[in-house]
Coordinates of C-alpha atoms and ligand atoms in Angstrom, one line a residue:
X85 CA -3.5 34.5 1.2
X86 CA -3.5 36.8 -1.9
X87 CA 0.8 38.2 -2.2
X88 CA 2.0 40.8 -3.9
X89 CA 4.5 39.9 -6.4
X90 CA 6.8 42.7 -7.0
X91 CA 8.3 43.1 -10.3
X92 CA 11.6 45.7 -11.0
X93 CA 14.6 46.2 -12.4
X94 CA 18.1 46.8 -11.4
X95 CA 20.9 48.2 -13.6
X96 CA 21.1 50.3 -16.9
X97 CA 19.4 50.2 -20.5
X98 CA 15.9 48.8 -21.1
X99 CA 12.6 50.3 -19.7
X100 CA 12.9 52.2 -16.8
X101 CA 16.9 52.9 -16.8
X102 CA 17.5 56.6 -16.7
X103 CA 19.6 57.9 -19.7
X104 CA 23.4 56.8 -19.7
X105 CA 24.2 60.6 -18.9
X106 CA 22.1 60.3 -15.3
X107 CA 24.2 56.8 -15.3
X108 CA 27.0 58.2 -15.0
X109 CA 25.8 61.1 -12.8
X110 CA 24.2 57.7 -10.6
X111 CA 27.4 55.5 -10.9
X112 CA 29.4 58.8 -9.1
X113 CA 26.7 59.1 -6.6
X114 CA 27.1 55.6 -5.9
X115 CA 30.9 55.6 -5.8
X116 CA 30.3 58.5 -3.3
X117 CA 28.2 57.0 -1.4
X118 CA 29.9 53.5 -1.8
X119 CA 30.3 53.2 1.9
X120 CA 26.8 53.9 3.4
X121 CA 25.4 52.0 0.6
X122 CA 27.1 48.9 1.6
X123 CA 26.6 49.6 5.1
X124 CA 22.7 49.9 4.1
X125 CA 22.7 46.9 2.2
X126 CA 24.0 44.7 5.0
X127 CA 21.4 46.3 7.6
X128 CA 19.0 45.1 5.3
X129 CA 19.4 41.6 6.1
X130 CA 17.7 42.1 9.0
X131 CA 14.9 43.5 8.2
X132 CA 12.1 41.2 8.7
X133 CA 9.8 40.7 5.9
X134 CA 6.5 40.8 5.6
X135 CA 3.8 39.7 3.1
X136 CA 1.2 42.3 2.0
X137 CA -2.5 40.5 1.9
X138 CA -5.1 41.8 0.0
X139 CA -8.8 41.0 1.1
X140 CA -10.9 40.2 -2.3
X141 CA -14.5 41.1 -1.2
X142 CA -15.7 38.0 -3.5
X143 CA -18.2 35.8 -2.1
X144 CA -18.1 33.4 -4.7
X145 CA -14.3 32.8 -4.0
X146 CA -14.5 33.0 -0.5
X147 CA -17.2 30.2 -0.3
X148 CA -14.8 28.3 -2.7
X149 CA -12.1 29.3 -0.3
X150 CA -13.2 27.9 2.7
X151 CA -14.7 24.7 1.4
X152 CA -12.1 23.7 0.1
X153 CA -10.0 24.5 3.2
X154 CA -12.5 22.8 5.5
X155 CA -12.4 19.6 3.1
X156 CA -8.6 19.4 3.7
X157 CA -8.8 19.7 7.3
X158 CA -11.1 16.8 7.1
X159 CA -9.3 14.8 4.9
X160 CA -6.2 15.6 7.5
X161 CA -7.4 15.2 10.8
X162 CA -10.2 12.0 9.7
X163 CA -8.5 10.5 7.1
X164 CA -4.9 11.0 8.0
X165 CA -4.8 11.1 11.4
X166 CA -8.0 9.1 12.5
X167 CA -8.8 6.6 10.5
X168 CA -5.1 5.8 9.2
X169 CA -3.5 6.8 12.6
X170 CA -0.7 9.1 10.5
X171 CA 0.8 9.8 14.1
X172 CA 1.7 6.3 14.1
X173 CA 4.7 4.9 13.3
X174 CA 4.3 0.9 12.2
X175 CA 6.2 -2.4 11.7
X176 CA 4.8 -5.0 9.1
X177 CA 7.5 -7.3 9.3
X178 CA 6.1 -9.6 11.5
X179 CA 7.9 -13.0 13.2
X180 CA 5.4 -15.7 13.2
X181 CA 5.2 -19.4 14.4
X182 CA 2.1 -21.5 14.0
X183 CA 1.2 -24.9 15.2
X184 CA -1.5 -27.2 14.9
X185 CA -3.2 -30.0 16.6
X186 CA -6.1 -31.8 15.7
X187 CA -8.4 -34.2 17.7
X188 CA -11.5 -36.6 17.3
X189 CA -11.7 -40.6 16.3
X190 CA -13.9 -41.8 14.3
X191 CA -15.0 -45.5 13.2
X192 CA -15.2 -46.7 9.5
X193 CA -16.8 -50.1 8.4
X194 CA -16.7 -51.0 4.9
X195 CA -16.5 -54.4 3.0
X196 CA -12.9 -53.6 1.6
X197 CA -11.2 -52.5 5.0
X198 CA -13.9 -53.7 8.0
X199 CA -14.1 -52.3 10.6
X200 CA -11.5 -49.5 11.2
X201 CA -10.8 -46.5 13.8
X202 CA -9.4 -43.7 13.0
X203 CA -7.6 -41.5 15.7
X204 CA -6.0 -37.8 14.6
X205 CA -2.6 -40.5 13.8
X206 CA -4.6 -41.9 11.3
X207 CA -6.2 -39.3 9.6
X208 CA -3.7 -36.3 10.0
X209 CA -1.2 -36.0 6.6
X210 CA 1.1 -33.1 8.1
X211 CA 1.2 -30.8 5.6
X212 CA 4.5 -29.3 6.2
X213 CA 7.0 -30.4 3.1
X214 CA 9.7 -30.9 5.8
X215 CA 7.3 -33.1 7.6
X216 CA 6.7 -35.4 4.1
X217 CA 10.1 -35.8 3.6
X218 CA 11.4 -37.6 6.7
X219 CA 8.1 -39.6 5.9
X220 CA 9.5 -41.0 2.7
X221 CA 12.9 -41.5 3.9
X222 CA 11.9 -44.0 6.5
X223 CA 10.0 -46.1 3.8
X224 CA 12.4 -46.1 1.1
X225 CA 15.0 -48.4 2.4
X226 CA 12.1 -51.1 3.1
X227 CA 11.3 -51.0 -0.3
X228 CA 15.1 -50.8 -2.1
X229 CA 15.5 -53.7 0.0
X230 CA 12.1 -55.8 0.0
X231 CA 11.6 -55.6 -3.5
X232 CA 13.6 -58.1 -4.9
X233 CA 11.9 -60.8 -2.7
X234 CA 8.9 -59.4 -3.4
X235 CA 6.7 -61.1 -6.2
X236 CA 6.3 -58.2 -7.4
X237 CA 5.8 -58.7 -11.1
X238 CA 2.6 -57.5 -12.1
X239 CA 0.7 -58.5 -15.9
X240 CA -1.5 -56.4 -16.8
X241 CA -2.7 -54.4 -20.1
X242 CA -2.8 -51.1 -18.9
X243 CA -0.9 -49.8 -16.1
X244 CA 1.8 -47.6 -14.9
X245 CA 4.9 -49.2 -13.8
X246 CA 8.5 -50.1 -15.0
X247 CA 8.3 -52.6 -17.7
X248 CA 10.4 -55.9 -16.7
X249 CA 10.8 -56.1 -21.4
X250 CA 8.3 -59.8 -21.2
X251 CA 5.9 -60.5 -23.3
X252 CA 3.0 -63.0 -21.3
X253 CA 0.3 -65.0 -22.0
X254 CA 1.3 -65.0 -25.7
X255 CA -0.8 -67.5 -27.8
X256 CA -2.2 -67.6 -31.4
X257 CA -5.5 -66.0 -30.3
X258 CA -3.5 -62.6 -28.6
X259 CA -0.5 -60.8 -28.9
X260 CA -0.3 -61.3 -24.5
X261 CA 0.6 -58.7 -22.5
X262 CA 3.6 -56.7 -21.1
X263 CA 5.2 -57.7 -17.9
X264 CA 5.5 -54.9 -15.7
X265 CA 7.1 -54.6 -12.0
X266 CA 4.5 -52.9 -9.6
X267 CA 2.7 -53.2 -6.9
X268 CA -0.4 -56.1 -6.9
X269 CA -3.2 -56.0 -7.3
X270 CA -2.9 -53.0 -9.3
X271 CA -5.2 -49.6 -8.2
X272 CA -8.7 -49.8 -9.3
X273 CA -10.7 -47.2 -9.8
X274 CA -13.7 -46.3 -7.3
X275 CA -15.8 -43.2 -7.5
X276 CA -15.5 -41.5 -3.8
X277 CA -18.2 -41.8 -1.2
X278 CA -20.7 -39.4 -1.3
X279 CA -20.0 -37.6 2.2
X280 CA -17.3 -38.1 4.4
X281 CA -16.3 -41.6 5.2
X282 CA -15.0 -40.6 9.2
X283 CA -18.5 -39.6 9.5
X284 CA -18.3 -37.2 12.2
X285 CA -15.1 -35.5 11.2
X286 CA -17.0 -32.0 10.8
X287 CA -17.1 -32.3 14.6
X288 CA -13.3 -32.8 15.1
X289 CA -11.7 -29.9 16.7
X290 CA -8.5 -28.2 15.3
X291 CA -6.3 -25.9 18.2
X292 CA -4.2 -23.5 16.2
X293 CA -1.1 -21.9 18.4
X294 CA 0.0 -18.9 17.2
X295 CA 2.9 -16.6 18.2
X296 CA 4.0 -13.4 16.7
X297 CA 6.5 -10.8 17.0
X298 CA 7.0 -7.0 15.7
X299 CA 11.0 -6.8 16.1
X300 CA 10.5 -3.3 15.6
X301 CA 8.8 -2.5 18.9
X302 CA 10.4 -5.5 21.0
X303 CA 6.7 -7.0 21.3
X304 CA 5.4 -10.7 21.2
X305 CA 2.3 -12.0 22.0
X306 CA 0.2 -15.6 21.3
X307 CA -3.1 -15.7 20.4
X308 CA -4.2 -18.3 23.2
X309 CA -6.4 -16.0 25.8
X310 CA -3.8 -15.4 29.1
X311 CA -6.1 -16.7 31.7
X312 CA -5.1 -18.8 34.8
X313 CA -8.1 -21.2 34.4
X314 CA -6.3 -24.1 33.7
X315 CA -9.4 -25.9 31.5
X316 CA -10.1 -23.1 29.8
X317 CA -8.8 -24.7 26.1
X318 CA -10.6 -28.3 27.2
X319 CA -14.2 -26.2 27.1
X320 CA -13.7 -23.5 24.6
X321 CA -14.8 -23.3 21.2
X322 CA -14.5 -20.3 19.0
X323 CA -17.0 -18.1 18.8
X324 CA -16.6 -14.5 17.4
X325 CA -19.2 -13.0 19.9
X326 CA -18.8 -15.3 22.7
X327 CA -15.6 -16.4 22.7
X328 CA -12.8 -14.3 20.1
X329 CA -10.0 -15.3 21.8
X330 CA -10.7 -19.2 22.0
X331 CA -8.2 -20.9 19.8
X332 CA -10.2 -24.2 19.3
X333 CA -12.9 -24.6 16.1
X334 CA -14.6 -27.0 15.2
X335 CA -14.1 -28.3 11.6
X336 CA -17.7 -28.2 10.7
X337 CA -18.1 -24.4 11.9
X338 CA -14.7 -23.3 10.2
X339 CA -16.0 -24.8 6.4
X340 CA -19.6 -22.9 7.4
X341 CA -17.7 -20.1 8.3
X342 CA -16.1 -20.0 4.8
X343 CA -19.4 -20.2 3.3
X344 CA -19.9 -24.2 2.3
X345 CA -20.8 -27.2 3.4
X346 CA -18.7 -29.8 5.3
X347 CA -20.4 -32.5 3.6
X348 CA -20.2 -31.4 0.2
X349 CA -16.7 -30.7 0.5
X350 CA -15.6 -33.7 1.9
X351 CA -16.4 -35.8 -1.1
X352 CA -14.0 -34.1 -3.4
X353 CA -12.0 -32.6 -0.3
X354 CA -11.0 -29.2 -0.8
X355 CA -8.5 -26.3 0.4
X356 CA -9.6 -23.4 3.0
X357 CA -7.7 -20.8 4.4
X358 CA -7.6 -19.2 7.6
X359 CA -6.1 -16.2 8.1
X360 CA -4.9 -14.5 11.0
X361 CA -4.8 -11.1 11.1
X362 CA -3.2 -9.1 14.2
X363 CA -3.7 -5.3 13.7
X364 CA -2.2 -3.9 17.0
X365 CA -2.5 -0.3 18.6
X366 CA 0.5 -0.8 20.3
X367 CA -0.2 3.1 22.3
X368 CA -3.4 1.4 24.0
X369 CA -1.5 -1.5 25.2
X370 CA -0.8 -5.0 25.2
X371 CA -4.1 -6.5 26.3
X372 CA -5.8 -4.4 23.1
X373 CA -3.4 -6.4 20.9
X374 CA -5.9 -9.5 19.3
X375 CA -6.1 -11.4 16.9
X376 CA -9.0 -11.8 14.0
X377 CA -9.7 -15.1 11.7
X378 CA -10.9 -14.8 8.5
X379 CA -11.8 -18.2 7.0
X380 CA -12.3 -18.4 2.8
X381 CA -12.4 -21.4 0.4
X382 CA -9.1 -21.3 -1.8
X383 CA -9.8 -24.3 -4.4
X384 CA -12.4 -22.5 -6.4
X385 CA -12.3 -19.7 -8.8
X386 CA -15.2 -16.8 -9.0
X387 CA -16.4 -18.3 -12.4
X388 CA -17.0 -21.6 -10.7
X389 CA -16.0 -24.0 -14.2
X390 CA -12.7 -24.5 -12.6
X391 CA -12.2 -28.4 -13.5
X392 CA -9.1 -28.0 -10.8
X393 CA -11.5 -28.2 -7.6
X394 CA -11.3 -30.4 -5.1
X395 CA -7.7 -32.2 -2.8
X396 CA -6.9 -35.8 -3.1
X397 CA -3.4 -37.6 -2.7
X398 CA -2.3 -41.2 -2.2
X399 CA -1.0 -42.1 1.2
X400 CA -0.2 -45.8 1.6
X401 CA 0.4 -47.9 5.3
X402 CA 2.9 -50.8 4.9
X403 CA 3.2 -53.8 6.6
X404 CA 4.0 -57.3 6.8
X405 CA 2.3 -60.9 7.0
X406 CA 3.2 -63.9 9.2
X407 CA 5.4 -65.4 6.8
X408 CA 7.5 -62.0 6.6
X409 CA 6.3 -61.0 3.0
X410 CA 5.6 -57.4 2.8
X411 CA 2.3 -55.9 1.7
X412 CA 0.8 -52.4 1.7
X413 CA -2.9 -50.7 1.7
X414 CA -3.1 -48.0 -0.4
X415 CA -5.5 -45.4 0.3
X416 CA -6.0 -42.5 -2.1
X417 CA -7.6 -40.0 0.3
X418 CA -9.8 -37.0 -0.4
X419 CA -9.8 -34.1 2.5
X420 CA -10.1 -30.7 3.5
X421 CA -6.6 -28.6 3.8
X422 CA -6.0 -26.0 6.3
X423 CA -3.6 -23.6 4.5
X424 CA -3.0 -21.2 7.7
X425 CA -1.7 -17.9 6.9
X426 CA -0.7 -14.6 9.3
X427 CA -0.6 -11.3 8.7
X428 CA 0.1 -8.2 10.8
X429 CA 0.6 -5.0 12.1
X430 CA 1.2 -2.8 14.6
X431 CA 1.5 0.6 15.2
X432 CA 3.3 3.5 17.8
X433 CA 3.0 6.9 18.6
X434 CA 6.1 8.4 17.0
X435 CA 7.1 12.6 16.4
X436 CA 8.3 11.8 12.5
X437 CA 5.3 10.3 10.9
X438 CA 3.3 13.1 12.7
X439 CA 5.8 16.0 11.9
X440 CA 5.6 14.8 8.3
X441 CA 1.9 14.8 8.3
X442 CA 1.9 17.9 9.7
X443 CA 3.6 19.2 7.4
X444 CA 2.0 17.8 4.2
X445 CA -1.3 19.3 5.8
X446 CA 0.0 22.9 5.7
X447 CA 1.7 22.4 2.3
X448 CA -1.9 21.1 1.2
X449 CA -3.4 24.6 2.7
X450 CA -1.1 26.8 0.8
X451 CA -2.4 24.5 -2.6
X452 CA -6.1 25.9 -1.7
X453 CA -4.2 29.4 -1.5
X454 CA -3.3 29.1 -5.4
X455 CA -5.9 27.4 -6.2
X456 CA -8.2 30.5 -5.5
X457 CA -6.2 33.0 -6.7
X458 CA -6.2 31.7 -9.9
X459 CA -10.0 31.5 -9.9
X460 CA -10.0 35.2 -8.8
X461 CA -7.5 36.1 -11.4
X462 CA -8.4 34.4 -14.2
X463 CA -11.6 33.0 -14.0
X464 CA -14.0 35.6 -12.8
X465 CA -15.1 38.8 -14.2
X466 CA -13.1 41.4 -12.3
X467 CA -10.3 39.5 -12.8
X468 CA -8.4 42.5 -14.5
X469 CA -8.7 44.5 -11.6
X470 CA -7.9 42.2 -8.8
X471 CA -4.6 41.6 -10.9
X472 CA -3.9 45.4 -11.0
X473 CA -4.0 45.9 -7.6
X474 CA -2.5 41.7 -7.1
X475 CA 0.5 42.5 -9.2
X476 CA 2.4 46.0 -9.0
X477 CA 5.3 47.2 -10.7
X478 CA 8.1 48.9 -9.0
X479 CA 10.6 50.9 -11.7
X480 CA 13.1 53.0 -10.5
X481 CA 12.9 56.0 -9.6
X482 CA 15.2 59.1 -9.3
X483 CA 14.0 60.8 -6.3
X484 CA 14.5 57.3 -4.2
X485 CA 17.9 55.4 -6.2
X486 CA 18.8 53.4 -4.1
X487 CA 15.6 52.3 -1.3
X488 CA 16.0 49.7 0.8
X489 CA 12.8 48.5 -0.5
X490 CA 14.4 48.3 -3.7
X491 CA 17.6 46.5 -2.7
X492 CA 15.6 43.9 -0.7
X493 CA 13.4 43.3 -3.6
X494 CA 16.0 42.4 -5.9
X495 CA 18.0 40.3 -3.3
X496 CA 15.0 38.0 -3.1
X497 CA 14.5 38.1 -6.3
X498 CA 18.7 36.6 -7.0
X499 CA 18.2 34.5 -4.0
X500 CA 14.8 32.7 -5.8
X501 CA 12.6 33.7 -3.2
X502 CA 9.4 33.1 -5.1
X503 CA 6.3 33.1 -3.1
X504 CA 2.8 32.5 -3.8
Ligands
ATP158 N1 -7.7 -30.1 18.8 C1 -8.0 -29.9 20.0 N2 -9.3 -29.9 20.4 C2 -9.7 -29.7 21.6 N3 -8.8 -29.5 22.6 C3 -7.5 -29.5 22.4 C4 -7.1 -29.7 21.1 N4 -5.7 -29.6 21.1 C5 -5.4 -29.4 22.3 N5 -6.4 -29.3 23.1 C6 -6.5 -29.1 24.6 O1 -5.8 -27.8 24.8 C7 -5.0 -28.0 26.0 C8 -3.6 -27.5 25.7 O2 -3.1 -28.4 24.6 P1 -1.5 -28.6 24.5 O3 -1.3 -29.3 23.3 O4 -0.8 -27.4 24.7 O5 -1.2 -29.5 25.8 P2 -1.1 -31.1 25.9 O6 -1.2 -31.4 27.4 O7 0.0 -31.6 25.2 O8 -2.5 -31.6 25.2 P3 -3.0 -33.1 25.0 O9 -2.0 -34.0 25.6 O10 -4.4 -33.2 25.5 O11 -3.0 -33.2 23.5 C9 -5.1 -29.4 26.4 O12 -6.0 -29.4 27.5 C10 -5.7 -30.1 25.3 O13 -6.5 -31.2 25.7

């Protein structure tokens, strides 16, 4: 759209004012004809206005012209509308609830502990800080109240504990050693089995519930497939071509999945996360809404000399011999951690994000608009003479004082009507 931008001027002195004699003559004219001037001026406002075009015969421009406008209409209708659904009005603040539940036993037999099974009670540490704390509050009054019967005085040379301020086993040979009040035998230090002590546990089978909401459009949906075959869950395992919606996987196939080995993890333990990811087209409807699991190792850094690899923690079991004296079995456990973590969206069909893409699209347009002309003006040869005939000057002029073209000129002009 090339515009013609209409320059004049209104009032006296300067170029193109008549001489202050003719002024005068004009101002008496005008007085006279005060009435139908005014009268002409407010017809004016309804005239309608229209823009003048002027067709450039450049190839060169007009090639530039409509590639550029076909890229935009692209970049609108693809980008914008397509791929990024811009119609689409959407809701990120998703409400989410997830719960776990794992399952397998396995059997341990070493010479420290014997022969041992351990069920999902055994092995399970809920992660949940809430969960940890009612934990230690049920032990803690068994030990305020035990340890004073307890013989619990330990003597050792290096340790951590509270020291009880006696010296032991003090003879000429030795200075002895500190008296300290712990737990006996003190730790010792073992290397970790290579590979996972619960042998099998790659096979054990985690079900992960999970419930979201998008307040926004009043929806809410659970991951577990809505079937009516009861056993559905008791046969399933995920799959992500046979079965997507199958909220059971296998320990084993969830560390594979996030690219290592069970084996190798389970000697240091380790942390993996598992993402759920809901991206919902709310406009095809609710059976479209799914969800997608991403699975990726989180204790590892990309230049791989991170000395912070690996999950342990102490977990001890107490209990309590015939005789009533109260013991404990430490364990200092390496495992694997699930770290779950959701994330959505959904979108809607909704007018404003549509109007306002819309609308950006045409404002985009008139860009390519000015954009050209300045090519055509200023970059190529003729330039000069498409801004001759682009840009013309309208003086006044005695035969035609006061036009109606003139009078709407300058009235856009005062009102800032500038366009391009
Ligand atoms: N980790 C898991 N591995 C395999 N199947 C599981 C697992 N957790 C639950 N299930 C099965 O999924 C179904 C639904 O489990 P849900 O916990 O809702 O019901 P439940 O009757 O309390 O299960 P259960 O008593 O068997 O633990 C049950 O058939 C259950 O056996």
């Amino acid at each position: 759209m090339l515009t013609v931008i209409v320059h004049g001027r209104w009032g006296s002195g300067g170029v193109g004012c008549p001489p202050p004699a003719d002024c005068a003559a004009l101002a008496a004219h005008c007085c006279r004809m005060a009435g139908s001037c005014l009268k002409g001026r407010f017809l004016s406002l309804f005239d309608y206005k229209t823009e003048k075009y002027i067709v450039a015969k450049n190839k060169k421009v007009g090639v530039l012209y409509r590639v550029i406008q076909l890229s935009i209409i692209g970049y609108i209708i693809g980008w914008v509308f397509v791929s990024k659904k811009g119609y689409q009005e959407t809701d990120e603040a998703i409400q989410s609830s997830v719960i776990t539940k794992l399952k397998g036993v396995s059997v341990t037999n070493t010479s420290e502990s014997g022969l041992l099974v351990w069920g999902p009670e055994d092995y399970v540490i809920p992660p949940q800080v809430k969960t940890f704390t009612q934990y230690v509050q049920t032990i803690r009054p068994l030990l305020e109240t035990e340890i004073s019967s307890l013989k619990l005085k330990c003597s050792v040379v290096f340790s951590s504990g509270i020291m009880s301020g006696r010296c032991l086993r003090k003879d000429e040979n030795s200075n002895g050693t500190c008296e300290i009040y712990g737990w006996c035998p003190i730790e010792r230090k073992f290397k970790p089995h290579r590979g996972p002590l619960l042998t099998n546990a790659e096979n054990f089978t985690i079900y992960i519930k999970n419930f979201i909401q998008f307040p926004k459009f009043k929806f809410s949906k659970s991951n577990v497939l809505e079937t009516s075959d009861d056993s559905y869950l008791k046969k399933c395992r995920y799959d992500e071509e046979l079965h997507p919606y199958c909220p059971i996987f296998r320990l084993g196939d969830i560390t594979q999945r996030a690219r290592y080995n069970f084996q190798d993890m389970s000697t240091f333990g380790g942390s993996i996360g598992i993402m759920i990811s809901w991206n919902c087209d709310l406009d095809k409807g609710y059976s479209h809404c799914h969800p997608q699991y991403y699975f990726t190792r989180l204790d590892i850094s990309v230049s791989n000399t991170t000395i912070a690899t690996g999950f342990n923690f102490r977990h001890a079991r107490y209990f309590k011999n015939a005789t009533g004296e109260s013991y404990r079995s430490l364990f200092k456990v390496y495992g694997v951690r699930f770290n779950i973590m959701v994330h959505g969206k959904a979108g809607m069909f909704s007018i404003i994000p549509t109007a306002i893409n819309v609308a950006s699209g045409l404002a985009l347009m008139g860009a390519v608009t000015f954009f050209c002309d300045m090519v055509l003006l200023y970059l190529m040869k003729k330039g000069n003479s498409y801004r001759e005939r682009k840009f013309e000057d309208c003086r006044y002029d005695k035969q035609h004082r006061s036009t109606d073209a003139e009078f709407s000129f300058s009235f856009s002009k005062y009102l800032g009507f500038i366009h391009l």
